[in-house]
Short mmCIF file of C-alpha atoms in Angstrom, two decimals:
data_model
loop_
_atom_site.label_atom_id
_atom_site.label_comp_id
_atom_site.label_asym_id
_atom_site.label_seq_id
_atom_site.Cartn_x
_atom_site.Cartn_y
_atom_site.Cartn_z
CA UNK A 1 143.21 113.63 87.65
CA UNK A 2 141.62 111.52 84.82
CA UNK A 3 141.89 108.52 87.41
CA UNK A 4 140.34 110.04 90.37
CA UNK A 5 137.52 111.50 88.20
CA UNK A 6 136.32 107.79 86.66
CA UNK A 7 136.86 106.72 89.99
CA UNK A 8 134.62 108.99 92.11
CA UNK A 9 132.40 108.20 88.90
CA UNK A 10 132.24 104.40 89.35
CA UNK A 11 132.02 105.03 92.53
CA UNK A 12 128.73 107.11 92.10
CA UNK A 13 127.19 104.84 89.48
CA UNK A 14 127.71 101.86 92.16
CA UNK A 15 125.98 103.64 94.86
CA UNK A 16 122.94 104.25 92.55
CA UNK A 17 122.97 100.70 91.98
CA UNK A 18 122.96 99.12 94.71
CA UNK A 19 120.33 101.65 96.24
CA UNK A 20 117.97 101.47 93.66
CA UNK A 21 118.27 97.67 93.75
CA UNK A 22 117.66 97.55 97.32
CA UNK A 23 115.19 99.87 97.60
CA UNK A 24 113.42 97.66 94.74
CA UNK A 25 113.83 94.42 96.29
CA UNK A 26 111.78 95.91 99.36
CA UNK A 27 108.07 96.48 97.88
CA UNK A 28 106.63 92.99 99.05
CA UNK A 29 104.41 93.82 102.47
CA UNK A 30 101.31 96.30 102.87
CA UNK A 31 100.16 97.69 106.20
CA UNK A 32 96.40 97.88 107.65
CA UNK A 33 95.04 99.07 110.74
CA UNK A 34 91.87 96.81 111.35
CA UNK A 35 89.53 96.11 113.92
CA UNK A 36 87.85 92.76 115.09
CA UNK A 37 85.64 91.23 118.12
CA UNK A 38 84.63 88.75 120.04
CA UNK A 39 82.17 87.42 122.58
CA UNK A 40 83.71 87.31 126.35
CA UNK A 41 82.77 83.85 127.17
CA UNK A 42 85.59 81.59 127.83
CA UNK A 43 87.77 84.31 129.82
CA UNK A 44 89.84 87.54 128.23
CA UNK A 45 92.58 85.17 126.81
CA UNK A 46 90.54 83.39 124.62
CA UNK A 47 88.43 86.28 123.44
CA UNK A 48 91.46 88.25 122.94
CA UNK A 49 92.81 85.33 120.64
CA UNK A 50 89.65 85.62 118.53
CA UNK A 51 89.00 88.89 118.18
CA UNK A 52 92.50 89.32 116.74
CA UNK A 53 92.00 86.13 114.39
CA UNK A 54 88.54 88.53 113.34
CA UNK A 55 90.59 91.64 112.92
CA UNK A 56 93.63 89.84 110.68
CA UNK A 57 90.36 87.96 108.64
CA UNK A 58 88.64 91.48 108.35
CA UNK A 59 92.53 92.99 106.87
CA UNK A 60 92.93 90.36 104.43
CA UNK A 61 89.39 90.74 103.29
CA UNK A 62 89.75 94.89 102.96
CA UNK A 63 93.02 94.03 100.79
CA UNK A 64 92.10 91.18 98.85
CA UNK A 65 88.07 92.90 97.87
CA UNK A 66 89.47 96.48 97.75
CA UNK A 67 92.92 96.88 97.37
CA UNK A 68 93.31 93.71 94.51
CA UNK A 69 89.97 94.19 93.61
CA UNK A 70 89.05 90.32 93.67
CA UNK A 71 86.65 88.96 92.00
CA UNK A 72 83.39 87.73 94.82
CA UNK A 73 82.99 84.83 92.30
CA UNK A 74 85.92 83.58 93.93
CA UNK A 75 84.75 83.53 97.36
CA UNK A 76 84.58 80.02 98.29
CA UNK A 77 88.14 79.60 97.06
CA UNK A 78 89.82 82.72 98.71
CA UNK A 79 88.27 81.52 102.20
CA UNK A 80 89.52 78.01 101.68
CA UNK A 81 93.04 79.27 100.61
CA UNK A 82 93.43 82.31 102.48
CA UNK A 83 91.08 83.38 105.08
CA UNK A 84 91.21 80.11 106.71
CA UNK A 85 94.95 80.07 106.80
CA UNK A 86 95.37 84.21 107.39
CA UNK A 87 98.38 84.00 109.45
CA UNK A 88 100.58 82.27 106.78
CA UNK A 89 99.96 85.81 105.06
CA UNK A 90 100.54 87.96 107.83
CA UNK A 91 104.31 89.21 108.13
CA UNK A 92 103.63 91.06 111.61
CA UNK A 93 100.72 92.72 113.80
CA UNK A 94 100.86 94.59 116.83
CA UNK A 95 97.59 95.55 118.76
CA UNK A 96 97.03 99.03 118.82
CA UNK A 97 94.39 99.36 121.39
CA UNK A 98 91.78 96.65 123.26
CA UNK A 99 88.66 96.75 125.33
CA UNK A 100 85.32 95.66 126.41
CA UNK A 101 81.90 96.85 126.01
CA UNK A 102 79.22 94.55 127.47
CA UNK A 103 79.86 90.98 126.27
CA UNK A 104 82.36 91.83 123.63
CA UNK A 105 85.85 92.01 123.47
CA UNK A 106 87.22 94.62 120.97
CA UNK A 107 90.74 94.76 119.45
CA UNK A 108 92.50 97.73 117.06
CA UNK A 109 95.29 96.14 114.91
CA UNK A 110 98.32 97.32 112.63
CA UNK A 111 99.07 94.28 110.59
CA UNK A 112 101.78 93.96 108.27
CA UNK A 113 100.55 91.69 105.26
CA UNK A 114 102.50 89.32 102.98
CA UNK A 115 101.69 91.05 99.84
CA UNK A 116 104.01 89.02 97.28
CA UNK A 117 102.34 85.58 98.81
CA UNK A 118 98.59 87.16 98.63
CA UNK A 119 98.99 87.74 95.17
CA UNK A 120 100.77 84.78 94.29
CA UNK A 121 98.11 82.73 95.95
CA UNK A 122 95.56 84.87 94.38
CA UNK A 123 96.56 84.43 90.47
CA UNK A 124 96.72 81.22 91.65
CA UNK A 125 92.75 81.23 92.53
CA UNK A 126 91.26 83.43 89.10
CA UNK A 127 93.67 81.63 87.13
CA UNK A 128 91.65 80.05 84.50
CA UNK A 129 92.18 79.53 80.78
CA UNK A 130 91.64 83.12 79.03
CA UNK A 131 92.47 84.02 76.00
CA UNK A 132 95.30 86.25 75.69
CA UNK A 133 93.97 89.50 74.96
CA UNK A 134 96.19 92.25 72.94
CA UNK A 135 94.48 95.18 71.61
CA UNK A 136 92.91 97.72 74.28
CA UNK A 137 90.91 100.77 73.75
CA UNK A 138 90.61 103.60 76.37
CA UNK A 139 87.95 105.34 77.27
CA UNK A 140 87.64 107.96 79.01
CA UNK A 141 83.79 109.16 80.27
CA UNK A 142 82.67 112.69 81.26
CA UNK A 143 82.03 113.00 84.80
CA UNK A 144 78.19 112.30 86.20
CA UNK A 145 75.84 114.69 84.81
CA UNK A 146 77.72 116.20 81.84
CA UNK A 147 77.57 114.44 78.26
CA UNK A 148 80.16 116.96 76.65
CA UNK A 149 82.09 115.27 73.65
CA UNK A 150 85.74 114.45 75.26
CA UNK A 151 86.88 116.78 72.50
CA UNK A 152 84.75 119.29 74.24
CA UNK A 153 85.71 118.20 78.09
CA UNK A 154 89.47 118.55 77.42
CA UNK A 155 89.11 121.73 76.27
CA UNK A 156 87.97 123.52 79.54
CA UNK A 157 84.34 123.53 78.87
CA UNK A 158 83.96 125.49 81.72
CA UNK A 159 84.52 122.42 84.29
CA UNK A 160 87.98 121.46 85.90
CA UNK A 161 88.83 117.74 85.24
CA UNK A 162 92.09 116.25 86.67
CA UNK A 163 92.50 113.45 84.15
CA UNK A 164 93.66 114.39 79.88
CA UNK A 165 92.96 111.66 77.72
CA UNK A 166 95.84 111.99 75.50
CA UNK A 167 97.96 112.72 78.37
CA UNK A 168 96.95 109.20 79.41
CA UNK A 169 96.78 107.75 76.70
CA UNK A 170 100.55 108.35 75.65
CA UNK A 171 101.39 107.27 79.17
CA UNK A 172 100.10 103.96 78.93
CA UNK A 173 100.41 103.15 75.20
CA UNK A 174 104.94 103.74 76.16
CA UNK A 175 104.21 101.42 79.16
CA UNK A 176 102.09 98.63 77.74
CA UNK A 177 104.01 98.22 74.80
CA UNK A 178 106.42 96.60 77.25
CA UNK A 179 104.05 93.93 77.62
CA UNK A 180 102.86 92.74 74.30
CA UNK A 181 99.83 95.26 74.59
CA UNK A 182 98.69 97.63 71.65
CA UNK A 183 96.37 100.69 72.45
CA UNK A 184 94.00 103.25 70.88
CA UNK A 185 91.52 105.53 72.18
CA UNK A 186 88.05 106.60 71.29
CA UNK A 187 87.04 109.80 71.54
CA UNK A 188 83.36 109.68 70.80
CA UNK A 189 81.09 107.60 71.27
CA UNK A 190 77.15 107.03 71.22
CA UNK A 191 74.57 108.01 73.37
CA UNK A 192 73.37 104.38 73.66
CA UNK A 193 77.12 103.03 74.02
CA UNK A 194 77.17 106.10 76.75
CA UNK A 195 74.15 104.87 78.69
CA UNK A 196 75.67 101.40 78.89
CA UNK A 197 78.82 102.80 80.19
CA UNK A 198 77.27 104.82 83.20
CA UNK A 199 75.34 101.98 84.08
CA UNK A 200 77.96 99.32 84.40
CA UNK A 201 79.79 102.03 86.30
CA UNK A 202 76.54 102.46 88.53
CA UNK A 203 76.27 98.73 88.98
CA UNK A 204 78.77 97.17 91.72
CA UNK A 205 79.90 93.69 91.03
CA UNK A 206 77.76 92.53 94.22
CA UNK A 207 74.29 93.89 93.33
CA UNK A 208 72.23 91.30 92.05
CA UNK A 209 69.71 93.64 89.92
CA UNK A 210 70.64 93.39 86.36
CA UNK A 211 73.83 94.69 85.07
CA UNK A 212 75.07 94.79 81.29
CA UNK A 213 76.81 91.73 80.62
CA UNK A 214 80.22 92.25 78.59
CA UNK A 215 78.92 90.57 75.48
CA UNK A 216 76.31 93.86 74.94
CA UNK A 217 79.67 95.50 74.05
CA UNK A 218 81.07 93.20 71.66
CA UNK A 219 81.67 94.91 68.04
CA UNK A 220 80.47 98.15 69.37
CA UNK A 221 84.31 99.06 69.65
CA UNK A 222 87.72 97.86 68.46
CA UNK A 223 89.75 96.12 70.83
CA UNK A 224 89.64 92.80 72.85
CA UNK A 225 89.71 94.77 76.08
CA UNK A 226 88.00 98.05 77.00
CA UNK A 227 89.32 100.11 79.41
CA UNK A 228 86.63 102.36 80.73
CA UNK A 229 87.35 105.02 83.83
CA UNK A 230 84.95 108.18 84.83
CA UNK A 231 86.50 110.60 86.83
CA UNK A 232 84.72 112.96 89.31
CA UNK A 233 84.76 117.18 88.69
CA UNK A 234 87.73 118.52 90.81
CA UNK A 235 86.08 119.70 94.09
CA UNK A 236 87.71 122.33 95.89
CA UNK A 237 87.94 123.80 99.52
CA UNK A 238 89.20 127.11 100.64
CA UNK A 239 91.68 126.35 103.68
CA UNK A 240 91.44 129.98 105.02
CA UNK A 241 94.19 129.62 107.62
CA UNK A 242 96.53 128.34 105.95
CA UNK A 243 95.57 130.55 102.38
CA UNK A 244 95.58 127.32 100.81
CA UNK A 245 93.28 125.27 98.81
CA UNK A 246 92.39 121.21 99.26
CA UNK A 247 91.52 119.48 95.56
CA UNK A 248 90.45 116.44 95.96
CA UNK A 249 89.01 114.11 92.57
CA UNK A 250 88.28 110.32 92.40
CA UNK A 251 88.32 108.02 89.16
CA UNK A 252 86.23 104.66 88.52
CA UNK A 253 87.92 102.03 86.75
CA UNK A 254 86.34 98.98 84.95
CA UNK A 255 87.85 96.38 82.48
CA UNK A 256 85.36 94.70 79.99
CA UNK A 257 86.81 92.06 78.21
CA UNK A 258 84.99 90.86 74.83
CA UNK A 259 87.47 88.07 74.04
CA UNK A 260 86.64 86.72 77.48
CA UNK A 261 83.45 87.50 78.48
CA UNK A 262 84.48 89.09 81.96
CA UNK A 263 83.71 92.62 83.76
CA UNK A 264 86.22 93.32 86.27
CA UNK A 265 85.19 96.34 88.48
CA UNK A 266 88.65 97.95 89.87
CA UNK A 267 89.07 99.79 93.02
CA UNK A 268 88.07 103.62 93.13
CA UNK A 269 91.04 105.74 93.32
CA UNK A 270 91.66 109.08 95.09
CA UNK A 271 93.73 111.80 94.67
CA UNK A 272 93.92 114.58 97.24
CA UNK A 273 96.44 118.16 97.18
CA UNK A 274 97.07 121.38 99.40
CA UNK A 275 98.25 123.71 97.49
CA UNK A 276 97.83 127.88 97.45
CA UNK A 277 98.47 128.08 93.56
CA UNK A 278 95.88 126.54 91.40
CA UNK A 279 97.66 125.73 88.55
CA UNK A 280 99.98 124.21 90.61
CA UNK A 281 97.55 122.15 92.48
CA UNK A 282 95.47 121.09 89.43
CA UNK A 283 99.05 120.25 87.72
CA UNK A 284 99.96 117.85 91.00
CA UNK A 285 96.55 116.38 91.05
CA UNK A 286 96.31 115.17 87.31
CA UNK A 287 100.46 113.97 87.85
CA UNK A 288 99.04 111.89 91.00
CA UNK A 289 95.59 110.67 89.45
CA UNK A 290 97.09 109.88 85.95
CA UNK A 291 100.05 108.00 87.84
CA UNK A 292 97.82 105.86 89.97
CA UNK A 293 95.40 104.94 86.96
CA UNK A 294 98.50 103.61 85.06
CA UNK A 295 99.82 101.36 88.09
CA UNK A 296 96.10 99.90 88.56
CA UNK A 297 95.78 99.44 85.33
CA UNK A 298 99.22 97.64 84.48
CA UNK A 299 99.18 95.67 87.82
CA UNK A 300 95.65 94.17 86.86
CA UNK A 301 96.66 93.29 83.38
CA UNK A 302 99.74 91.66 84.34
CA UNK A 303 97.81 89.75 86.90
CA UNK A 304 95.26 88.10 84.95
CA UNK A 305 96.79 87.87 81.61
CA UNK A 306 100.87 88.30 80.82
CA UNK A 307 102.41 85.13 81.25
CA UNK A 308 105.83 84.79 82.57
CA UNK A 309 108.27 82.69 80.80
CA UNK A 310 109.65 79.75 82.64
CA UNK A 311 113.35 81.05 83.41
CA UNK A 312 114.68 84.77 82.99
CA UNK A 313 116.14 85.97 79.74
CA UNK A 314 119.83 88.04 79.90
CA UNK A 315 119.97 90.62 77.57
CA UNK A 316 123.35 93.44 77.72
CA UNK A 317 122.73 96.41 76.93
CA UNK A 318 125.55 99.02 75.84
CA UNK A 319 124.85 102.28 76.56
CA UNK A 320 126.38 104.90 74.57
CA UNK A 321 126.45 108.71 74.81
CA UNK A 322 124.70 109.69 78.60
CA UNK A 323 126.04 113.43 79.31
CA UNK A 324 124.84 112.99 83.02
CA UNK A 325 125.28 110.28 85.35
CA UNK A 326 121.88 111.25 87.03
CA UNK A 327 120.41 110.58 83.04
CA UNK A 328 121.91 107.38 83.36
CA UNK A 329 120.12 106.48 86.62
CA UNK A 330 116.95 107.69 85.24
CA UNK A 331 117.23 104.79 82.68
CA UNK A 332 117.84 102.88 84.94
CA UNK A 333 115.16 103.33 87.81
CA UNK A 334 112.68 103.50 84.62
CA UNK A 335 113.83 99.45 83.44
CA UNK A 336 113.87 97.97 87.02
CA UNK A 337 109.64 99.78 87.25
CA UNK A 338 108.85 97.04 84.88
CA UNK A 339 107.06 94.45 86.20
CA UNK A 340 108.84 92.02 83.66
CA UNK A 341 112.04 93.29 84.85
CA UNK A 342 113.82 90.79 87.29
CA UNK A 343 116.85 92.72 87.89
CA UNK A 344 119.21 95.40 86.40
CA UNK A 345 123.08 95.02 86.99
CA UNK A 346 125.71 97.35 85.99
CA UNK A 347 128.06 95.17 84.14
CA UNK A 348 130.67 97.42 82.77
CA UNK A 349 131.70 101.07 82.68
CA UNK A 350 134.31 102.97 80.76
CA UNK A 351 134.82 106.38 79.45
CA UNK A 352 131.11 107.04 77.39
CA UNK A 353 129.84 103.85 77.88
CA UNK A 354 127.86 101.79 80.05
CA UNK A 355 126.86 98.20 79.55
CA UNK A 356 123.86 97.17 82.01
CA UNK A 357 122.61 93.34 82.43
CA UNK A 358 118.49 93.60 82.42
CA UNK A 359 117.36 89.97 83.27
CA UNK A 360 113.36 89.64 81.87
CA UNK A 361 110.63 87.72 82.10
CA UNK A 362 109.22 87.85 78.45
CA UNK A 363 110.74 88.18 75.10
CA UNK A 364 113.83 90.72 74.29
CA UNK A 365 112.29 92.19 71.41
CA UNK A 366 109.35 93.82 73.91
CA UNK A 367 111.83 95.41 75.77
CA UNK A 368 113.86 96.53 72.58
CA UNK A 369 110.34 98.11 71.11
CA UNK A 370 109.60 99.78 74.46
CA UNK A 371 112.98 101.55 73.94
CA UNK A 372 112.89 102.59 70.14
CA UNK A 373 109.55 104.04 71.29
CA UNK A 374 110.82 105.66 74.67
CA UNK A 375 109.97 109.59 75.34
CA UNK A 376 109.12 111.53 78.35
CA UNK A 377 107.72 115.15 78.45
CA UNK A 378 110.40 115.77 81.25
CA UNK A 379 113.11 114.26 79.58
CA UNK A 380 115.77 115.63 77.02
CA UNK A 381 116.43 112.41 75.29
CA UNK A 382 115.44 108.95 73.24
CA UNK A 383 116.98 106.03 72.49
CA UNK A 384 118.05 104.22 69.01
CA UNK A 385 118.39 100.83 69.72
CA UNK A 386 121.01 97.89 67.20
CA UNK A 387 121.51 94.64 67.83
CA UNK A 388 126.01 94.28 68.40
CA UNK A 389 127.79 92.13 66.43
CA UNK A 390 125.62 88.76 65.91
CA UNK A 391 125.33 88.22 69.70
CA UNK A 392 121.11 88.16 69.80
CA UNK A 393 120.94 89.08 73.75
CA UNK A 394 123.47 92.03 72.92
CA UNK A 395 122.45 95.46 71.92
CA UNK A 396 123.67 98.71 71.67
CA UNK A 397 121.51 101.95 72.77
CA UNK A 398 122.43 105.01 71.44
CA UNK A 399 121.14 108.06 73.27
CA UNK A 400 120.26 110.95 71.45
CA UNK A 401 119.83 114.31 73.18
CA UNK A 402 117.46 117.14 71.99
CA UNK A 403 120.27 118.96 71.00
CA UNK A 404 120.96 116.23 69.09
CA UNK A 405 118.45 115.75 67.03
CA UNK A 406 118.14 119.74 66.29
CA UNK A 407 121.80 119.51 64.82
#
């Protein structure tokens, strides 16, 4: 009995592997449905032909601008590099619908873009010799129109927000510490600092009336990078058919970096949920919002600033002490999330142990710290972490359960 139970266990722990590993290895295309034109001139053929080379040009664009957030500075370089030679970065497209209307030709597309290339290509482009940056501060504006102390805004106030500062702010000081980052969060700040804030916000990176620069904010806070982000009141609509509600709420992001001298204006994000229970639906649209400002947030930072080293590290980890197999998998699926992660191999597995391979990208003693300091609300357990015997890229994790600790 004691054999077919490890077995069926391996057995399980394999299949979790290899599907989380698959299912990881997958992420590298994006889809758009685009439209372009042309002028009927030269015959159908030909105008067909362009207006589809106008609609993949006008998907790249969308993603690049939008999506990535790229910087117009760039312009000249991303048309050279990119636009110019769009169908290197498009995996697939199929026309959706075509017609004509007078002299033009008109084309719908799906296209299936190259994401991992784009990107690549596009570090490649803003590339240029920052400084590293380290410390971040967080802050987190009142909506448009109210100038409550965040203190005050958290508390109810009398206005439904879907973001909580601390809420975010424990989310991405576990995940950044990954990553060489340290952050802290201000909770009040002046009414001058305040104006500045909403107008930067107001100001798109386009406009070309005057916009602060991101030397006015130098010294006024701690940090080498400020991340700022104003979210929008929850707005609600009464779905009287269904007895549901819809709650929809939108966030604007922007990085100022002191060290650097650089504003980077991020994409606005968008949360939207149908649900007949408002607690419930408020609950769902702060998980959703709160989840999407960490990606954007981590995903621009590791593009313009972290580094990688030149090969991947090996480090073993022994795991010691998982009740659950599904707890184990939760470890799991949580190291291969990190960008710095290259892969995550199940190495060995006898009765209370597990030893995983994580290969990385940067230094062993990040992802050591961003154990010691692991926690989730949802979770029942931590991790101790020692290095094992005087092997440096060998460690053993100890995981402690609530029960645990209470003992």
């Amino acid at each position: 009995m004691k054999i077919v139970r490890v077995s069926l266990l391996v057995a399980g722990f394999l299949l979790l592997t290899l599907g989380r590993n698959f299912a990881f290895a997958q992420a590298v295309s994006v889809v758009k449905t685009t439209a372009g034109q042309a002028v009927l001139v030269s015959g159908s053929e030909k105008a067909r032909s362009e207006a589809v080379f106008d609609a993949l040009g006008e998907a790249l664009s969308r993603y690049l601008y939008d999506d990535m957030a790229a910087s117009h500075e760039y312009e000249q370089q991303i048309n050279e590099n990119i636009l110019k030679k769009r169908k290197l970065y498009v995996k697939s497209y199929e026309i959706q619908s075509e017609r004509t209307l007078g002299d033009l030709y008109q084309v719908e597309l799906r296209v299936e873009l190259q994401s991992d290339l784009l990107e690549q290509e596009l570090r490649k482009i803003e590339r240029r010799k920052r400084r590293q940056v380290e410390h971040l501060t967080l802050v987190v504006l009142p909506p448009a129109g109210l100038t409550e102390n965040h203190s005050q805004i958290e508390n109810g106030g009398g206005h439904a927000l879907a973001l909580e500062p601390t809420a975010l702010r424990q989310g991405l000081q576990q995940e950044l510490a990954v990553y060489g980052f340290s952050l802290e969060m201000v909770d009040t700040i002046s009414p001058d600092l305040m104006t500045m804030f909403v107008q930067l916000l107001e100001t798109s990176e386009t406009e070309s009336r005057q916009k602060p620069d991101a030397a006015w904010f130098q010294g006024l806070l701690p940090g080498d990078l400020i991340v700022a982000l104003r979210s929008t009141e929850v707005s609600e609509e009464r779905i009287v058919s269904l007895r549901k509600s819809f709650w929809r709420c939108q966030v604007e992001l922007v990085f100022i970096d002191t060290k650097n001298s650089i504003i980077t204006h991020l994409p606005t994000l968008t949360a939207k949920v149908i649900n007949s229970d408002y607690v419930v639906g408020l609950e769902q649209l702060t998980e959703n919002l709160t989840e999407q400002v960490q990606k954007t947030c981590l995903d621009r930072l590791l593009r313009d600033y972290i580094m990688p080293q030149e090969g991947d590290e090996l480090v073993v980890l022994q795991c010691d002490g998982f009740r659950r197999p599904a707890d184990f998998a939760v470890l799991k699926e949580r190291l291969q999330s990190l960008r710095t992660v290259k892969e995550v191999s199940l190495m060995a597995l006898a009765a209370g142990s597990l030893e995983l391979g994580v290969r990385i990208l940067t230094p062993a003693p990040l992802l050591i710290k961003w154990l010691n300091d692991f926690h989730s609300d949802d979770l029942p357990f931590t991790f101790k972490v020692y290095p094992l015997d005087e092997t440096p890229e060998h460690y053993l994790v100890r995981v402690i359960y609530e029960s645990t600790l209470d003992n």
